[in-house]
Short mmCIF file of C-alpha atoms in Angstrom, two decimals:
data_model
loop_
_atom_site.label_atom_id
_atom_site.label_comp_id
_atom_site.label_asym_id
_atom_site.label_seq_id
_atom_site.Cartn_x
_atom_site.Cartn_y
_atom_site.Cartn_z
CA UNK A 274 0.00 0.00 0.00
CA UNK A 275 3.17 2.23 0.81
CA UNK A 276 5.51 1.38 -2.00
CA UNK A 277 3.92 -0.46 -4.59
CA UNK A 278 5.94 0.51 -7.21
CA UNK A 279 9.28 0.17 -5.21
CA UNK A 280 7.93 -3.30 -4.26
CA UNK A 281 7.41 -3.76 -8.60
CA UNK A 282 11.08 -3.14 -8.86
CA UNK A 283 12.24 -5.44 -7.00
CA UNK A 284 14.12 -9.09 -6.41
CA UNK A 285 14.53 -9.05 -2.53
CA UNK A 286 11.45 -7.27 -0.37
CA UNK A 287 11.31 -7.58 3.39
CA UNK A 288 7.68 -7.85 4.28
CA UNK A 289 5.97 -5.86 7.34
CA UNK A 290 5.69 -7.68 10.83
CA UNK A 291 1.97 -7.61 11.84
CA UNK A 292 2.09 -5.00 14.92
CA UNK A 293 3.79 -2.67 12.15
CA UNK A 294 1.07 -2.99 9.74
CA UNK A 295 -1.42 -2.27 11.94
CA UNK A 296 0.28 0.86 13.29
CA UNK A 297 1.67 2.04 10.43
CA UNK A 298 -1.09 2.21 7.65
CA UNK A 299 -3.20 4.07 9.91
CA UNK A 300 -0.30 6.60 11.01
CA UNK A 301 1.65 6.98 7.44
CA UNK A 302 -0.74 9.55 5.89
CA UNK A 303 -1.63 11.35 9.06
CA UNK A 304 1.88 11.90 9.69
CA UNK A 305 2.44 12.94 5.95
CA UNK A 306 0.45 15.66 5.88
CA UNK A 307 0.87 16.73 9.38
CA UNK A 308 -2.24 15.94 11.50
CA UNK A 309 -1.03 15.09 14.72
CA UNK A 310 2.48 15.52 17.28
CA UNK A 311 4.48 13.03 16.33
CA UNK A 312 6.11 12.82 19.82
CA UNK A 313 2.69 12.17 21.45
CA UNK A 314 1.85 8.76 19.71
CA UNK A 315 0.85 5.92 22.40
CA UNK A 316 -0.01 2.91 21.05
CA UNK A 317 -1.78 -0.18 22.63
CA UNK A 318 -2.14 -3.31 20.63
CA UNK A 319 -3.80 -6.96 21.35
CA UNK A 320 -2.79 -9.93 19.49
CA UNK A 321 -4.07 -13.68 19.01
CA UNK A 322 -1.89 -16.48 20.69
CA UNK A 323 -1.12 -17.36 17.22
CA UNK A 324 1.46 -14.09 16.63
CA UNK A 325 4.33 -15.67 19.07
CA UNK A 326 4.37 -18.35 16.54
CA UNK A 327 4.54 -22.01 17.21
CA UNK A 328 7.05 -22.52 19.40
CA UNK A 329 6.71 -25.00 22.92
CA UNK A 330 6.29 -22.67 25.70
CA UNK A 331 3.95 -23.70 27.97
CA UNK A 332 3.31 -20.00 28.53
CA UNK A 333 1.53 -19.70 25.05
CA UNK A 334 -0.78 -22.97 25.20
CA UNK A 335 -4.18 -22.18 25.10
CA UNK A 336 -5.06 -23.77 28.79
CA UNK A 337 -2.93 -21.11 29.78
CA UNK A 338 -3.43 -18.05 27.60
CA UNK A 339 -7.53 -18.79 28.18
CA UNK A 340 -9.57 -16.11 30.37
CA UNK A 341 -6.41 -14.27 30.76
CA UNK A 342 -5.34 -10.80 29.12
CA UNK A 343 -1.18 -10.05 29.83
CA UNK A 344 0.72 -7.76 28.49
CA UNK A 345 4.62 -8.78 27.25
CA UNK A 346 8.11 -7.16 26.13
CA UNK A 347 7.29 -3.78 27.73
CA UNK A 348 8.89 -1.49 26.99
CA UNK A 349 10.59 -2.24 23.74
CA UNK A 350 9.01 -4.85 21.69
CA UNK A 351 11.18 -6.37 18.84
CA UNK A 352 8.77 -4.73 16.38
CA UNK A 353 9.45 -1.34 17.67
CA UNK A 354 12.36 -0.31 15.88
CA UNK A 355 10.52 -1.40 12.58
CA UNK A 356 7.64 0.54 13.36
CA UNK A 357 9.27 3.73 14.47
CA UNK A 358 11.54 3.46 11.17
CA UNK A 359 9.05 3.72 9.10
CA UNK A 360 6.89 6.38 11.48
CA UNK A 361 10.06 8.78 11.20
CA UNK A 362 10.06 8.32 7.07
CA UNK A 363 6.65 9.44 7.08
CA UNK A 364 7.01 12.17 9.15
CA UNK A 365 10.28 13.63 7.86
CA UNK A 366 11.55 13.14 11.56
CA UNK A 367 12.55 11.14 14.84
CA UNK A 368 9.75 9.72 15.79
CA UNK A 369 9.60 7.70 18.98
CA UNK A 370 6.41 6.29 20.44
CA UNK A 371 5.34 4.07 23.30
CA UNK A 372 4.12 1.19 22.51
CA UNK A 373 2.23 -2.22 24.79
CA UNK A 374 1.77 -5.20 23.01
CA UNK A 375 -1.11 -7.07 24.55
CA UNK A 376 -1.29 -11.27 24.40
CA UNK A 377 -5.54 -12.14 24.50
CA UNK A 378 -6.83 -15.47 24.42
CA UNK A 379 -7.91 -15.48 20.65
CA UNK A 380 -6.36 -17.52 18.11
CA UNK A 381 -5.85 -15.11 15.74
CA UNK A 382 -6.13 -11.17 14.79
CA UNK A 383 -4.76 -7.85 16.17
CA UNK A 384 -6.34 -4.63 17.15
CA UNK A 385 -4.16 -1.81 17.56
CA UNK A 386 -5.51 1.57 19.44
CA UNK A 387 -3.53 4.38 19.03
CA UNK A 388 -3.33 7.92 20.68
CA UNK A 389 -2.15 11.28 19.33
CA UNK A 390 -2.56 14.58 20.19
CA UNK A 391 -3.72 16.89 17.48
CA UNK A 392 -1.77 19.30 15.83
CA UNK A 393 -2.64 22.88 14.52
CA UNK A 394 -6.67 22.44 14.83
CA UNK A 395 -6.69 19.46 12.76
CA UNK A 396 -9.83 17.57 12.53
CA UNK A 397 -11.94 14.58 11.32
CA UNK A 398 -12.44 15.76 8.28
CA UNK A 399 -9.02 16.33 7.73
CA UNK A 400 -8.08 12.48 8.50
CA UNK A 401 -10.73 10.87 6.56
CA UNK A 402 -9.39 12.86 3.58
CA UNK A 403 -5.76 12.18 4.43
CA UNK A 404 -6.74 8.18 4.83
CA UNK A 405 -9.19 8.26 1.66
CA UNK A 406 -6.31 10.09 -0.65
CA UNK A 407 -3.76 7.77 0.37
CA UNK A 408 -6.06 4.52 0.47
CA UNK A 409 -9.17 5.14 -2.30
CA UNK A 410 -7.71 2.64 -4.77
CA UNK A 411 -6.00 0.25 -1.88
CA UNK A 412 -7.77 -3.28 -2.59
CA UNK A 413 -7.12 -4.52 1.36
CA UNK A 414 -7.54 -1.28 3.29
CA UNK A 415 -11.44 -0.71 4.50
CA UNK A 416 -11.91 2.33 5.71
CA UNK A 417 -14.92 2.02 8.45
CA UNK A 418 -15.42 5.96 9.08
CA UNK A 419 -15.62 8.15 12.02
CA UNK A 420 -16.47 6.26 15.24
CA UNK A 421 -16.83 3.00 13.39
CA UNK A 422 -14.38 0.87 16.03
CA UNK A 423 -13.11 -2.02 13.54
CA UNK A 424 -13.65 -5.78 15.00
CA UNK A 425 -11.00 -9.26 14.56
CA UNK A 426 -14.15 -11.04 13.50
CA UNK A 427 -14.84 -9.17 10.35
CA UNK A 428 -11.14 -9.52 9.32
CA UNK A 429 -9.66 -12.74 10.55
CA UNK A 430 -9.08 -15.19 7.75
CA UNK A 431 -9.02 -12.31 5.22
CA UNK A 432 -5.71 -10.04 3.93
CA UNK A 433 -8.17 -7.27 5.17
CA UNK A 434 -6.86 -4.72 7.76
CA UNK A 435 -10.00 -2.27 8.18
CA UNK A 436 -9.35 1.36 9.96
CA UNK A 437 -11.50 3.68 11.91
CA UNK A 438 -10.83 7.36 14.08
CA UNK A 439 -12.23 9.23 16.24
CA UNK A 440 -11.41 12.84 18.30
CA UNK A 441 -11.51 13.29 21.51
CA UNK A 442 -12.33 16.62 22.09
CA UNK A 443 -11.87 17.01 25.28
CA UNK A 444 -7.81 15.44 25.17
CA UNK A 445 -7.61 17.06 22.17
CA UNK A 446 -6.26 13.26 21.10
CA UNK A 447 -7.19 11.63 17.50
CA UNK A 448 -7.70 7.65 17.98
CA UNK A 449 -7.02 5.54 15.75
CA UNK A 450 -7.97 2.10 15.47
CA UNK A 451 -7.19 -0.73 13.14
CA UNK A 452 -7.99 -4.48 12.92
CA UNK A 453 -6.29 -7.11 10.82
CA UNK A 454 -5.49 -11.43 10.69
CA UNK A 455 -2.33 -11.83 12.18
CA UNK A 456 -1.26 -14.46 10.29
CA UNK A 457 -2.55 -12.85 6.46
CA UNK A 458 -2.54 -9.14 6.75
CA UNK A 459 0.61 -9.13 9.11
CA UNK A 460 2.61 -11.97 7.72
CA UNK A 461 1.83 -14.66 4.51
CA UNK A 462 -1.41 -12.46 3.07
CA UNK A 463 1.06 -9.34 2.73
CA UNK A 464 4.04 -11.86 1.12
CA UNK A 465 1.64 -12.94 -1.55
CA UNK A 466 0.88 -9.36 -2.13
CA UNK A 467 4.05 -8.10 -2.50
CA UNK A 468 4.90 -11.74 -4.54
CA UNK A 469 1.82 -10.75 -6.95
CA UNK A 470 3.50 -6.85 -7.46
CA UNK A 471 7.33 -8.21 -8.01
CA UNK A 472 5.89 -10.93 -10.84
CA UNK A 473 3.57 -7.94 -12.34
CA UNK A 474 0.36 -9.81 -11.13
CA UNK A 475 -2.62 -8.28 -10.17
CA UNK A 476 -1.64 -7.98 -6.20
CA UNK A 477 -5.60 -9.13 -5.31
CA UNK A 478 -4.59 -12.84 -7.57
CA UNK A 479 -4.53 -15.72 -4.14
CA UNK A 480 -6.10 -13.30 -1.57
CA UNK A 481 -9.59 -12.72 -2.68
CA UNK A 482 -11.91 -15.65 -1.52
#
């Protein structure tokens, strides 16, 4: 969705982790055209049991993981360098956030919630048309509107990731929330796509059920 024509070009791309996706599509084009203090971003994200893989740790079986909500690598998650990389490219500065990954007892999906404070009177309006310009023709970004809190259920299985905002007027904080699968959206979903661009396919060919 970033670089599709950089991705076109060429033989070797690294593809997104899945707590980077979800952060970064939302953030990219806010922080583009300026919406919101880029040192005020606070991020809180909840994953599936499925995103720390398939290793045996006892930790991570199901039994355990079941009616129990824990948060993990606090306060710099492996991800974190990848996301505020790409943050500071988009914002034509350092960009350092905080940033809680959450483990919940579902298989599979992530919601991230994220908090910034506004800059220069920006608004809704002036997000939804940041997110529409950058996103109109994107074939796997939904964009669910003002107030329109996304849900794992309506993306899991899918290369979806579906994004919502809202303002708090009374913080004078924009938050932004975004939903994807894990597994397709943050990991094999975004290979194929990036697979489809490199051979010239049409990047929707394998994803679209």
């Amino acid at each position: 969705e970033i670089r599709p024509n950089e991705i076109a070009e060429s033989k070797l791309v690294a593809s997104p982790g899945c707590y980077p996706t979800s952060i970064i599509l939302p953030l990219i084009p806010i922080l583009q055209e300026g919406l919101i203090d880029d040192s005020s971003i606070h991020v809180v994200s909840m994953s599936g049991t499925s995103g720390a893989g398939k290793k045996a740790d006892a930790a991570l079986l199901f039994a355990e993981c079941n009616e129990s909500v824990r948060p993990y690598s606090v306060p710099k998650h492996r991800h974190l360098s990848e996301i505020e990389q790409e943050l500071s490219l988009a914002a034509g500065n350092n960009v350092t956030i905080s940033f809680t990954p959450v483990l919940v007892p579902v298989t599979a999906g992530i919601c991230s919630i994220i908090y910034a404070t506004s800059r220069d009177g920006s608004s809704n309006e002036d997000v939804k048309r940041a997110l529409e310009n950058k996103y109109s023709e994107a074939a796997f970004v939904r964009l669910l509107g003002e107030s329109s809190p996304p849900d794992t259920k309506n993306v899991t299985q899918t290369n979806y990731i579906d994004i919502s905002w809202s303002y708090d007027e009374r913080s004078d904080r924009f938050i932004f929330m975004s939903a994807e699968d894990n597994l397709i959206k943050g990991a094999s979903g975004q290979a194929i796509q990036s697979f489809n661009l490199m051979c010239g396919f049409d990047q929707t060919i394998g994803l679209v059920i």
